[in-house]
PDB file of C-alpha atoms in Angstrom:
ATOM      1  CA  MET A   1      -7.694 -15.808  13.279  1.00 60.00           C
ATOM      2  CA  ASP A   2      -9.451 -19.343  13.123  1.00 68.00           C
ATOM      3  CA  ARG A   3      -8.306 -19.632  16.772  1.00 71.00           C
ATOM      4  CA  TYR A   4      -8.218 -15.755  17.993  1.00 65.00           C
ATOM      5  CA  GLY A   5     -10.756 -13.993  16.221  1.00 68.00           C
ATOM      6  CA  GLU A   6      -9.800 -10.477  14.478  1.00 72.00           C
ATOM      7  CA  THR A   7      -7.592  -8.989  16.927  1.00 75.00           C
ATOM      8  CA  LYS A   8      -5.713  -7.144  14.402  1.00 80.00           C
ATOM      9  CA  ILE A   9      -2.662  -8.083  15.227  1.00 85.00           C
ATOM     10  CA  TYR A  10      -1.077 -11.203  14.015  1.00 85.00           C
ATOM     11  CA  ARG A  11       2.165 -13.285  15.086  1.00 86.00           C
ATOM     12  CA  THR A  12       3.988 -15.277  11.840  1.00 87.00           C
ATOM     13  CA  HIS A  13       6.978 -15.942  10.029  1.00 87.00           C
ATOM     14  CA  LEU A  14       7.832 -13.944   6.996  1.00 85.00           C
ATOM     15  CA  PHE A  15      10.612 -14.449   4.866  1.00 83.00           C
ATOM     16  CA  TRP A  16      12.584 -16.383   6.950  1.00 82.00           C
ATOM     17  CA  ASN A  17      11.885 -13.628  10.001  1.00 84.00           C
ATOM     18  CA  PRO A  18       9.727 -13.339  12.868  1.00 89.00           C
ATOM     19  CA  SER A  19       7.001 -11.305  11.865  1.00 90.00           C
ATOM     20  CA  ILE A  20       3.741  -9.110  13.532  1.00 90.00           C
ATOM     21  CA  ILE A  21       1.072  -8.334  11.050  1.00 89.00           C
ATOM     22  CA  ILE A  22      -0.928  -5.667  11.891  1.00 88.00           C
ATOM     23  CA  CYS A  23      -4.626  -4.129  10.309  1.00 84.00           C
ATOM     24  CA  SER A  24      -6.144  -2.047  12.637  1.00 84.00           C
ATOM     25  CA  PRO A  25      -5.617   1.770  11.539  1.00 84.00           C
ATOM     26  CA  GLU A  26      -4.509   3.040  15.210  1.00 85.00           C
ATOM     27  CA  LEU A  27      -1.641   1.010  15.242  1.00 86.00           C
ATOM     28  CA  CYS A  28      -0.243   1.362  11.586  1.00 87.00           C
ATOM     29  CA  ARG A  29      -0.483   5.034  12.390  1.00 88.00           C
ATOM     30  CA  LYS A  30       2.046   4.580  15.268  1.00 87.00           C
ATOM     31  CA  VAL A  31       4.346   2.520  13.991  1.00 88.00           C
ATOM     32  CA  LEU A  32       4.326   4.269  10.622  1.00 87.00           C
ATOM     33  CA  THR A  33       4.696   7.668  12.056  1.00 87.00           C
ATOM     34  CA  ASP A  34       7.379   6.704  14.756  1.00 88.00           C
ATOM     35  CA  ASP A  35      10.684   6.749  12.853  1.00 82.00           C
ATOM     36  CA  GLU A  36      12.519   6.555  16.174  1.00 85.00           C
ATOM     37  CA  GLN A  37      11.775   3.208  16.640  1.00 88.00           C
ATOM     38  CA  PHE A  38      10.066   1.929  13.538  1.00 88.00           C
ATOM     39  CA  VAL A  39      13.115   2.205  10.741  1.00 83.00           C
ATOM     40  CA  PHE A  40      12.661   0.569   7.353  1.00 79.00           C
ATOM     41  CA  GLY A  41      12.616  -2.775   7.743  1.00 80.00           C
ATOM     42  CA  TYR A  42      11.930  -4.600   4.119  1.00 79.00           C
ATOM     43  CA  PRO A  43      13.050  -8.161   3.502  1.00 80.00           C
ATOM     44  CA  LEU A  44      16.808  -8.613   2.019  1.00 79.00           C
ATOM     45  CA  SER A  45      15.406  -9.853  -1.589  1.00 80.00           C
ATOM     46  CA  LEU A  46      13.627  -6.686  -2.046  1.00 79.00           C
ATOM     47  CA  MET A  47      16.427  -4.545  -0.871  1.00 80.00           C
ATOM     48  CA  LYS A  48      18.466  -6.277  -3.275  1.00 83.00           C
ATOM     49  CA  LEU A  49      16.135  -5.635  -6.360  1.00 84.00           C
ATOM     50  CA  ALA A  50      15.205  -2.261  -5.448  1.00 80.00           C
ATOM     51  CA  GLY A  51      19.150  -0.834  -4.814  1.00 77.00           C
ATOM     52  CA  SER A  52      21.392   0.607  -2.260  1.00 70.00           C
ATOM     53  CA  LYS A  53      20.191   4.113  -3.367  1.00 68.00           C
ATOM     54  CA  SER A  54      16.913   3.804  -3.716  1.00 69.00           C
ATOM     55  CA  LEU A  55      14.214   4.860  -1.148  1.00 67.00           C
ATOM     56  CA  HIS A  56      13.827   1.714   0.507  1.00 63.00           C
ATOM     57  CA  GLY A  57      18.214   1.225   0.799  1.00 60.00           C
ATOM     58  CA  VAL A  58      18.878   4.372   1.845  1.00 61.00           C
ATOM     59  CA  SER A  59      18.572   5.576   6.107  1.00 62.00           C
ATOM     60  CA  ASN A  60      15.477   7.496   7.101  1.00 65.00           C
ATOM     61  CA  SER A  61      17.427  10.917   7.254  1.00 69.00           C
ATOM     62  CA  GLU A  62      18.938  10.241   3.829  1.00 69.00           C
ATOM     63  CA  HIS A  63      15.241   8.993   2.582  1.00 68.00           C
ATOM     64  CA  LYS A  64      13.939  12.486   3.679  1.00 74.00           C
ATOM     65  CA  ARG A  65      16.688  14.813   1.666  1.00 72.00           C
ATOM     66  CA  LEU A  66      15.930  12.152  -1.120  1.00 72.00           C
ATOM     67  CA  ARG A  67      11.921  13.242  -1.215  1.00 75.00           C
ATOM     68  CA  ARG A  68      12.730  16.970  -0.602  1.00 75.00           C
ATOM     69  CA  LEU A  69      14.988  16.616  -3.579  1.00 72.00           C
ATOM     70  CA  ILE A  70      13.071  15.017  -6.025  1.00 72.00           C
ATOM     71  CA  THR A  71       9.368  16.781  -4.445  1.00 74.00           C
ATOM     72  CA  ALA A  72       9.621  19.432  -7.724  1.00 70.00           C
ATOM     73  CA  PRO A  73      10.598  17.355 -10.382  1.00 69.00           C
ATOM     74  CA  VAL A  74       7.682  14.600  -9.211  1.00 71.00           C
ATOM     75  CA  THR A  75       4.872  17.128  -7.947  1.00 73.00           C
ATOM     76  CA  GLY A  76       5.637  20.193  -8.704  1.00 76.00           C
ATOM     77  CA  THR A  77       3.986  22.508 -10.887  1.00 81.00           C
ATOM     78  CA  GLU A  78       6.364  22.598 -13.509  1.00 77.00           C
ATOM     79  CA  ALA A  79       6.431  19.010 -13.936  1.00 79.00           C
ATOM     80  CA  LEU A  80       2.466  18.232 -13.588  1.00 84.00           C
ATOM     81  CA  SER A  81       1.817  21.085 -16.260  1.00 85.00           C
ATOM     82  CA  ILE A  82       4.492  19.089 -17.954  1.00 83.00           C
ATOM     83  CA  TYR A  83       3.358  15.885 -17.478  1.00 86.00           C
ATOM     84  CA  ILE A  84      -0.711  16.749 -18.030  1.00 91.00           C
ATOM     85  CA  GLY A  85       0.122  17.078 -22.198  1.00 89.00           C
ATOM     86  CA  TYR A  86       1.931  14.309 -22.730  1.00 88.00           C
ATOM     87  CA  ILE A  87      -0.884  12.116 -20.769  1.00 91.00           C
ATOM     88  CA  GLU A  88      -3.879  13.398 -22.717  1.00 93.00           C
ATOM     89  CA  ASP A  89      -2.378  12.582 -26.012  1.00 93.00           C
ATOM     90  CA  ILE A  90      -1.554   9.132 -24.874  1.00 92.00           C
ATOM     91  CA  VAL A  91      -5.246   8.660 -23.765  1.00 94.00           C
ATOM     92  CA  ILE A  92      -6.857   9.720 -26.810  1.00 94.00           C
ATOM     93  CA  SER A  93      -5.025   8.528 -29.287  1.00 94.00           C
ATOM     94  CA  SER A  94      -5.544   5.005 -27.203  1.00 94.00           C
ATOM     95  CA  LEU A  95      -9.373   5.480 -26.838  1.00 94.00           C
ATOM     96  CA  GLN A  96      -9.387   6.227 -30.916  1.00 95.00           C
ATOM     97  CA  GLU A  97      -7.535   2.871 -31.150  1.00 94.00           C
ATOM     98  CA  TRP A  98      -9.962   1.101 -29.308  1.00 94.00           C
ATOM     99  CA  ALA A  99     -12.982   2.729 -31.509  1.00 94.00           C
ATOM    100  CA  ASN A 100     -11.724   1.535 -34.420  1.00 94.00           C
ATOM    101  CA  LYS A 101     -11.197  -1.945 -33.591  1.00 93.00           C
ATOM    102  CA  ASP A 102     -14.032  -4.792 -34.588  1.00 92.00           C
ATOM    103  CA  SER A 103     -13.623  -6.957 -32.052  1.00 93.00           C
ATOM    104  CA  PRO A 104     -13.541  -6.626 -27.870  1.00 93.00           C
ATOM    105  CA  ILE A 105     -10.775  -5.444 -26.037  1.00 93.00           C
ATOM    106  CA  GLU A 106      -9.017  -6.865 -22.876  1.00 93.00           C
ATOM    107  CA  PHE A 107      -9.688  -3.883 -20.845  1.00 94.00           C
ATOM    108  CA  LEU A 108      -6.996  -4.233 -18.218  1.00 91.00           C
ATOM    109  CA  ASN A 109      -4.052  -5.441 -20.675  1.00 89.00           C
ATOM    110  CA  GLU A 110      -5.266  -2.125 -22.574  1.00 92.00           C
ATOM    111  CA  LEU A 111      -5.018  -0.147 -19.344  1.00 92.00           C
ATOM    112  CA  LYS A 112      -1.621  -1.198 -18.798  1.00 87.00           C
ATOM    113  CA  ARG A 113      -0.141  -0.424 -22.434  1.00 87.00           C
ATOM    114  CA  ILE A 114      -1.736   3.206 -22.088  1.00 90.00           C
ATOM    115  CA  SER A 115       0.282   3.134 -18.508  1.00 87.00           C
ATOM    116  CA  PHE A 116       3.012   1.670 -19.793  1.00 85.00           C
ATOM    117  CA  LYS A 117       3.423   4.554 -22.545  1.00 86.00           C
ATOM    118  CA  VAL A 118       2.707   6.982 -20.340  1.00 88.00           C
ATOM    119  CA  ILE A 119       4.748   6.186 -17.701  1.00 84.00           C
ATOM    120  CA  MET A 120       7.994   6.011 -20.096  1.00 84.00           C
ATOM    121  CA  LYS A 121       6.753   9.366 -21.454  1.00 85.00           C
ATOM    122  CA  ILE A 122       6.797  11.007 -18.206  1.00 83.00           C
ATOM    123  CA  PHE A 123      10.019   9.065 -16.563  1.00 79.00           C
ATOM    124  CA  MET A 124      12.279   8.879 -19.274  1.00 78.00           C
ATOM    125  CA  GLY A 125      10.854  11.800 -21.764  1.00 74.00           C
ATOM    126  CA  SER A 126      10.003   9.131 -24.303  1.00 73.00           C
ATOM    127  CA  ALA A 127       7.090   6.803 -25.065  1.00 68.00           C
ATOM    128  CA  ASP A 128       9.209   4.804 -27.655  1.00 69.00           C
ATOM    129  CA  PHE A 129      11.978   4.314 -25.240  1.00 67.00           C
ATOM    130  CA  MET A 130      11.424   0.731 -23.695  1.00 69.00           C
ATOM    131  CA  SER A 131       9.255  -2.171 -26.247  1.00 71.00           C
ATOM    132  CA  GLU A 132       6.298  -3.754 -24.974  1.00 67.00           C
ATOM    133  CA  SER A 133       7.813  -6.671 -24.845  1.00 69.00           C
ATOM    134  CA  MET A 134      10.344  -5.462 -22.126  1.00 75.00           C
ATOM    135  CA  THR A 135       7.431  -5.403 -19.720  1.00 76.00           C
ATOM    136  CA  LYS A 136       8.346  -9.183 -19.325  1.00 82.00           C
ATOM    137  CA  TYR A 137      11.079  -8.089 -17.316  1.00 86.00           C
ATOM    138  CA  PHE A 138       9.094  -6.295 -15.036  1.00 82.00           C
ATOM    139  CA  THR A 139       7.071  -8.831 -13.696  1.00 82.00           C
ATOM    140  CA  ASP A 140       9.896 -11.279 -13.043  1.00 88.00           C
ATOM    141  CA  LEU A 141      11.537  -8.761 -11.471  1.00 86.00           C
ATOM    142  CA  PHE A 142       8.156  -7.855  -8.766  1.00 81.00           C
ATOM    143  CA  GLN A 143       8.247 -11.633  -8.921  1.00 84.00           C
ATOM    144  CA  GLY A 144      11.689 -11.316  -7.172  1.00 87.00           C
ATOM    145  CA  PHE A 145       9.884  -8.905  -4.521  1.00 80.00           C
ATOM    146  CA  VAL A 146       7.910 -11.419  -2.947  1.00 77.00           C
ATOM    147  CA  ALA A 147       9.651 -14.381  -3.234  1.00 83.00           C
ATOM    148  CA  LEU A 148      12.974 -15.518  -1.021  1.00 85.00           C
ATOM    149  CA  GLU A 149      16.390 -14.893  -1.821  1.00 87.00           C
ATOM    150  CA  ILE A 150      17.390 -18.105  -2.849  1.00 90.00           C
ATOM    151  CA  ASN A 151      19.852 -17.181  -6.283  1.00 92.00           C
ATOM    152  CA  ILE A 152      19.865 -20.020  -7.749  1.00 94.00           C
ATOM    153  CA  PRO A 153      18.667 -20.529 -11.710  1.00 94.00           C
ATOM    154  CA  GLY A 154      15.189 -21.774 -11.445  1.00 92.00           C
ATOM    155  CA  PHE A 155      14.176 -19.604  -8.632  1.00 93.00           C
ATOM    156  CA  ALA A 156      12.377 -16.309  -8.998  1.00 92.00           C
ATOM    157  CA  PHE A 157      14.785 -14.482  -7.104  1.00 93.00           C
ATOM    158  CA  HIS A 158      17.680 -15.375  -9.762  1.00 94.00           C
ATOM    159  CA  ARG A 159      14.945 -14.179 -12.352  1.00 94.00           C
ATOM    160  CA  ALA A 160      13.988 -11.236 -10.973  1.00 93.00           C
ATOM    161  CA  LEU A 161      18.352 -10.132 -10.483  1.00 93.00           C
ATOM    162  CA  LYS A 162      18.350 -10.665 -14.115  1.00 94.00           C
ATOM    163  CA  ALA A 163      15.995  -8.715 -15.238  1.00 92.00           C
ATOM    164  CA  ARG A 164      17.324  -5.887 -13.068  1.00 91.00           C
ATOM    165  CA  GLN A 165      20.338  -6.129 -14.422  1.00 92.00           C
ATOM    166  CA  ILE A 166      19.085  -5.819 -17.787  1.00 91.00           C
ATOM    167  CA  LEU A 167      16.674  -3.029 -16.823  1.00 89.00           C
ATOM    168  CA  VAL A 168      19.091  -1.263 -14.923  1.00 90.00           C
ATOM    169  CA  ASN A 169      21.197  -1.574 -17.892  1.00 91.00           C
ATOM    170  CA  LEU A 170      18.907   0.043 -20.197  1.00 87.00           C
ATOM    171  CA  ILE A 171      17.875   3.302 -17.603  1.00 87.00           C
ATOM    172  CA  LYS A 172      21.711   3.898 -17.267  1.00 88.00           C
ATOM    173  CA  ALA A 173      22.347   3.993 -21.010  1.00 87.00           C
ATOM    174  CA  HIS A 174      19.193   6.413 -21.433  1.00 85.00           C
ATOM    175  CA  VAL A 175      20.869   8.274 -18.527  1.00 86.00           C
ATOM    176  CA  HIS A 176      23.917   9.121 -20.341  1.00 84.00           C
ATOM    177  CA  GLY A 177      21.954   9.506 -23.586  1.00 83.00           C
ATOM    178  CA  ARG A 178      19.492  12.682 -22.325  1.00 81.00           C
ATOM    179  CA  ARG A 179      22.611  14.219 -20.455  1.00 80.00           C
ATOM    180  CA  ALA A 180      24.421  14.544 -23.849  1.00 79.00           C
ATOM    181  CA  ARG A 181      21.394  15.667 -25.518  1.00 75.00           C
ATOM    182  CA  LYS A 182      20.264  18.070 -22.905  1.00 67.00           C
ATOM    183  CA  ASN A 183      23.805  19.467 -23.358  1.00 63.00           C
ATOM    184  CA  ASP A 184      23.688  19.696 -27.035  1.00 61.00           C
ATOM    185  CA  GLU A 185      19.770  20.422 -27.068  1.00 62.00           C
ATOM    186  CA  PRO A 186      18.759  22.413 -24.074  1.00 57.00           C
ATOM    187  CA  ASN A 187      15.210  23.760 -25.058  1.00 54.00           C
ATOM    188  CA  THR A 188      13.811  19.930 -25.479  1.00 58.00           C
ATOM    189  CA  LYS A 189      11.344  19.049 -23.935  1.00 58.00           C
ATOM    190  CA  LYS A 190      11.439  17.595 -20.496  1.00 65.00           C
ATOM    191  CA  GLY A 191      10.620  14.490 -18.867  1.00 71.00           C
ATOM    192  CA  MET A 192      11.389  13.387 -15.263  1.00 76.00           C
ATOM    193  CA  ILE A 193      14.736  12.300 -16.505  1.00 81.00           C
ATOM    194  CA  ASP A 194      15.759  15.561 -17.399  1.00 81.00           C
ATOM    195  CA  LEU A 195      14.117  16.726 -14.302  1.00 77.00           C
ATOM    196  CA  LEU A 196      16.342  14.855 -11.732  1.00 80.00           C
ATOM    197  CA  LEU A 197      19.191  15.556 -13.657  1.00 82.00           C
ATOM    198  CA  GLU A 198      18.939  19.114 -13.418  1.00 81.00           C
ATOM    199  CA  VAL A 199      17.901  18.500  -9.202  1.00 77.00           C
ATOM    200  CA  LYS A 200      20.942  20.312  -6.778  1.00 75.00           C
ATOM    201  CA  GLY A 201      20.845  19.726  -3.026  1.00 67.00           C
ATOM    202  CA  ASP A 202      21.096  22.916  -0.506  1.00 67.00           C
ATOM    203  CA  ASP A 203      25.059  22.016  -0.560  1.00 72.00           C
ATOM    204  CA  GLY A 204      24.666  22.402  -4.780  1.00 73.00           C
ATOM    205  CA  GLU A 205      25.687  19.203  -5.577  1.00 74.00           C
ATOM    206  CA  LYS A 206      23.823  16.903  -7.776  1.00 78.00           C
ATOM    207  CA  LEU A 207      22.378  13.582  -7.595  1.00 78.00           C
ATOM    208  CA  GLU A 208      24.741  10.677  -8.422  1.00 80.00           C
ATOM    209  CA  ASP A 209      23.474   8.616 -11.415  1.00 82.00           C
ATOM    210  CA  GLU A 210      23.267   5.740  -9.336  1.00 82.00           C
ATOM    211  CA  HIS A 211      20.718   7.589  -7.693  1.00 80.00           C
ATOM    212  CA  ILE A 212      18.924   8.713 -10.689  1.00 83.00           C
ATOM    213  CA  VAL A 213      18.915   5.202 -12.032  1.00 85.00           C
ATOM    214  CA  ASN A 214      17.560   3.466  -8.823  1.00 83.00           C
ATOM    215  CA  LEU A 215      14.576   6.203  -8.624  1.00 82.00           C
ATOM    216  CA  LEU A 216      13.665   5.751 -12.332  1.00 81.00           C
ATOM    217  CA  LEU A 217      13.388   1.753 -11.911  1.00 83.00           C
ATOM    218  CA  SER A 218      11.703   2.404  -8.373  1.00 80.00           C
ATOM    219  CA  PHE A 219       9.117   4.433 -10.168  1.00 78.00           C
ATOM    220  CA  LEU A 220       8.926   2.471 -13.466  1.00 76.00           C
ATOM    221  CA  PHE A 221       8.147  -0.621 -11.282  1.00 72.00           C
ATOM    222  CA  ALA A 222       5.640   0.937  -9.046  1.00 72.00           C
ATOM    223  CA  GLY A 223       3.898   2.539 -11.708  1.00 73.00           C
ATOM    224  CA  HIS A 224       3.598  -0.327 -13.921  1.00 71.00           C
ATOM    225  CA  GLU A 225       0.768  -2.138 -12.255  1.00 76.00           C
ATOM    226  CA  THR A 226      -0.794   0.119 -10.103  1.00 84.00           C
ATOM    227  CA  THR A 227      -1.773   3.036 -12.213  1.00 87.00           C
ATOM    228  CA  ALA A 228      -3.905   0.166 -14.602  1.00 88.00           C
ATOM    229  CA  VAL A 229      -5.451  -1.610 -11.685  1.00 90.00           C
ATOM    230  CA  ALA A 230      -6.652   1.485 -10.411  1.00 91.00           C
ATOM    231  CA  ALA A 231      -7.598   2.838 -13.300  1.00 93.00           C
ATOM    232  CA  MET A 232      -9.717  -0.337 -14.137  1.00 94.00           C
ATOM    233  CA  TRP A 233     -11.292   0.067 -10.618  1.00 95.00           C
ATOM    234  CA  LEU A 234     -12.436   3.654 -11.579  1.00 94.00           C
ATOM    235  CA  THR A 235     -14.204   2.189 -14.343  1.00 95.00           C
ATOM    236  CA  ILE A 236     -15.781  -0.077 -12.676  1.00 95.00           C
ATOM    237  CA  TYR A 237     -17.201   1.211  -9.339  1.00 95.00           C
ATOM    238  CA  PRO A 238     -18.889   4.318 -11.045  1.00 94.00           C
ATOM    239  CA  HIS A 239     -20.547   1.793 -13.984  1.00 94.00           C
ATOM    240  CA  ASP A 240     -21.593  -0.030 -10.862  1.00 95.00           C
ATOM    241  CA  HIS A 241     -22.901   3.116  -9.433  1.00 95.00           C
ATOM    242  CA  PRO A 242     -24.691   5.253 -12.017  1.00 95.00           C
ATOM    243  CA  GLU A 243     -25.234   8.510  -9.593  1.00 96.00           C
ATOM    244  CA  THR A 244     -21.778   8.839  -8.934  1.00 95.00           C
ATOM    245  CA  LEU A 245     -20.986   8.590 -12.642  1.00 96.00           C
ATOM    246  CA  GLN A 246     -23.545  11.306 -13.169  1.00 97.00           C
ATOM    247  CA  LYS A 247     -22.082  13.399 -10.654  1.00 97.00           C
ATOM    248  CA  ALA A 248     -18.562  12.927 -11.980  1.00 96.00           C
ATOM    249  CA  LYS A 249     -19.557  13.862 -15.549  1.00 96.00           C
ATOM    250  CA  GLU A 250     -21.667  17.235 -15.028  1.00 97.00           C
ATOM    251  CA  GLU A 251     -18.534  18.435 -12.774  1.00 97.00           C
ATOM    252  CA  GLN A 252     -16.697  17.611 -16.331  1.00 95.00           C
ATOM    253  CA  GLU A 253     -19.237  18.950 -17.954  1.00 96.00           C
ATOM    254  CA  GLU A 254     -18.918  21.661 -16.005  1.00 96.00           C
ATOM    255  CA  ILE A 255     -15.459  23.131 -16.184  1.00 95.00           C
ATOM    256  CA  ILE A 256     -15.654  22.200 -19.939  1.00 94.00           C
ATOM    257  CA  LYS A 257     -18.426  25.147 -19.912  1.00 94.00           C
ATOM    258  CA  ARG A 258     -15.941  27.483 -18.270  1.00 93.00           C
ATOM    259  CA  ARG A 259     -13.201  26.764 -20.863  1.00 93.00           C
ATOM    260  CA  PRO A 260     -11.911  29.951 -23.017  1.00 92.00           C
ATOM    261  CA  SER A 261     -12.755  28.677 -26.906  1.00 90.00           C
ATOM    262  CA  SER A 262      -9.259  29.224 -27.561  1.00 92.00           C
ATOM    263  CA  GLN A 263      -8.242  26.882 -25.383  1.00 91.00           C
ATOM    264  CA  LYS A 264      -8.165  23.461 -26.662  1.00 89.00           C
ATOM    265  CA  ASP A 265      -6.198  21.068 -24.144  1.00 91.00           C
ATOM    266  CA  LEU A 266      -6.464  20.145 -20.542  1.00 92.00           C
ATOM    267  CA  THR A 267      -4.405  22.298 -17.596  1.00 93.00           C
ATOM    268  CA  LEU A 268      -3.361  21.342 -14.285  1.00 91.00           C
ATOM    269  CA  HIS A 269      -5.583  23.817 -13.145  1.00 93.00           C
ATOM    270  CA  GLU A 270      -8.959  22.369 -14.235  1.00 95.00           C
ATOM    271  CA  ILE A 271      -7.663  19.103 -12.872  1.00 94.00           C
ATOM    272  CA  ARG A 272      -7.492  20.933  -9.642  1.00 94.00           C
ATOM    273  CA  GLN A 273     -11.535  21.741  -9.930  1.00 95.00           C
ATOM    274  CA  MET A 274     -12.339  18.939 -10.065  1.00 96.00           C
ATOM    275  CA  GLU A 275     -13.182  17.560  -6.811  1.00 96.00           C
ATOM    276  CA  TYR A 276     -15.677  15.521  -6.595  1.00 97.00           C
ATOM    277  CA  LEU A 277     -14.194  13.466  -9.537  1.00 96.00           C
ATOM    278  CA  SER A 278     -10.671  13.671  -6.707  1.00 95.00           C
ATOM    279  CA  LYS A 279     -12.960  12.258  -3.606  1.00 96.00           C
ATOM    280  CA  ALA A 280     -14.221   9.426  -6.024  1.00 95.00           C
ATOM    281  CA  ILE A 281     -10.666   8.279  -6.901  1.00 94.00           C
ATOM    282  CA  ASP A 282      -9.402   8.339  -3.057  1.00 93.00           C
ATOM    283  CA  GLU A 283     -12.446   6.130  -2.482  1.00 94.00           C
ATOM    284  CA  THR A 284     -11.902   3.682  -5.439  1.00 93.00           C
ATOM    285  CA  LEU A 285      -7.947   3.822  -4.076  1.00 90.00           C
ATOM    286  CA  ARG A 286      -9.111   3.205  -0.348  1.00 88.00           C
ATOM    287  CA  ARG A 287     -11.322   0.225  -1.739  1.00 88.00           C
ATOM    288  CA  SER A 288      -9.394  -1.187  -3.862  1.00 85.00           C
ATOM    289  CA  GLY A 289      -5.400  -0.523  -2.799  1.00 74.00           C
ATOM    290  CA  ILE A 290      -2.592  -2.110  -4.946  1.00 72.00           C
ATOM    291  CA  THR A 291      -0.280  -1.940  -1.447  1.00 72.00           C
ATOM    292  CA  VAL A 292      -0.867  -4.665   0.306  1.00 71.00           C
ATOM    293  CA  SER A 293       1.653  -4.068   2.321  1.00 79.00           C
ATOM    294  CA  PHE A 294       4.934  -1.543   4.748  1.00 84.00           C
ATOM    295  CA  PHE A 295       7.554  -3.261   6.385  1.00 87.00           C
ATOM    296  CA  ARG A 296       9.061  -2.110   9.772  1.00 89.00           C
ATOM    297  CA  LYS A 297      11.752  -3.000  12.170  1.00 88.00           C
ATOM    298  CA  ALA A 298      11.530  -2.523  15.625  1.00 88.00           C
ATOM    299  CA  GLU A 299      14.549  -1.230  17.105  1.00 85.00           C
ATOM    300  CA  VAL A 300      13.335  -1.798  20.729  1.00 87.00           C
ATOM    301  CA  ASP A 301      11.006  -3.882  22.725  1.00 88.00           C
ATOM    302  CA  VAL A 302       7.705  -1.495  22.404  1.00 84.00           C
ATOM    303  CA  GLU A 303       4.586  -1.794  23.871  1.00 81.00           C
ATOM    304  CA  VAL A 304       1.962  -0.250  22.235  1.00 71.00           C
ATOM    305  CA  ASP A 305      -0.978   1.085  23.914  1.00 65.00           C
ATOM    306  CA  VAL A 306      -3.707   0.420  21.625  1.00 53.00           C
ATOM    307  CA  GLU A 307      -7.302  -0.898  21.764  1.00 59.00           C
ATOM    308  CA  VAL A 308      -7.146  -3.885  18.825  1.00 48.00           C
ATOM    309  CA  ASN A 309     -10.144  -5.878  19.586  1.00 50.00           C
ATOM    310  CA  GLY A 310     -13.271  -6.123  18.002  1.00 45.00           C
TER     311      GLY A 310
END
């Protein structure tokens, strides 16, 4: 940048490979929407840690098939209606714990604990599936994603592979246990793991266990830090902009006023009425997004006719 200024397109080497970094919305849109010329090109270290059956490790056509199959378990109305109750219970109990403490809290760490409990409950069907001490393995896994592929003791990638194996074994055992429990207790409350076990393709074929394990590992990893950090910024920004906080608060109070006297819990219908808060969340993610990069590989030489100066 010192040499050429802010051109929004830069040439460098990443993970031992010649790479082009692009930063403009126009160029990003071009690359990310052109599946013919740009395919997934994540580093080998990330591919090995994510798994061959994860969303990062499959072909474009398989990626689209998996996304179609898991849309309902992740964002369908039935799934979201179940998750809201889980989230509300965990957040309320956590806030009550904070209120009873006699000393200041470490805000981000406490948000991470809430996020961890919510993720375990939603994805695995149990907030007690994995102890908080197990978060160390997620930290080791994350550090391996951004490390060179050197599988020698003492290196980050080696620690990440060991952490991944431990997490995969835990999740695999839990998948088998939930399947057996589902057969014995068909009316128990569902987590995402149960919904994924029920998913069927157009041909009636269910997801393989390896698909489910890799998907759950990806979801657990992706949501572990990101949700807590986003929640932190969503607290800080309104605090620094009182007019935004006031508008969001008024919207919440108005929704509560319209609630029937017999209703105590939050509903999906109420969440969809939170238009101003939704915009505040979108703006928070725009300003402080967690994802720093997406990787694509050019299948052929490509000329991109986009203005990049300025």
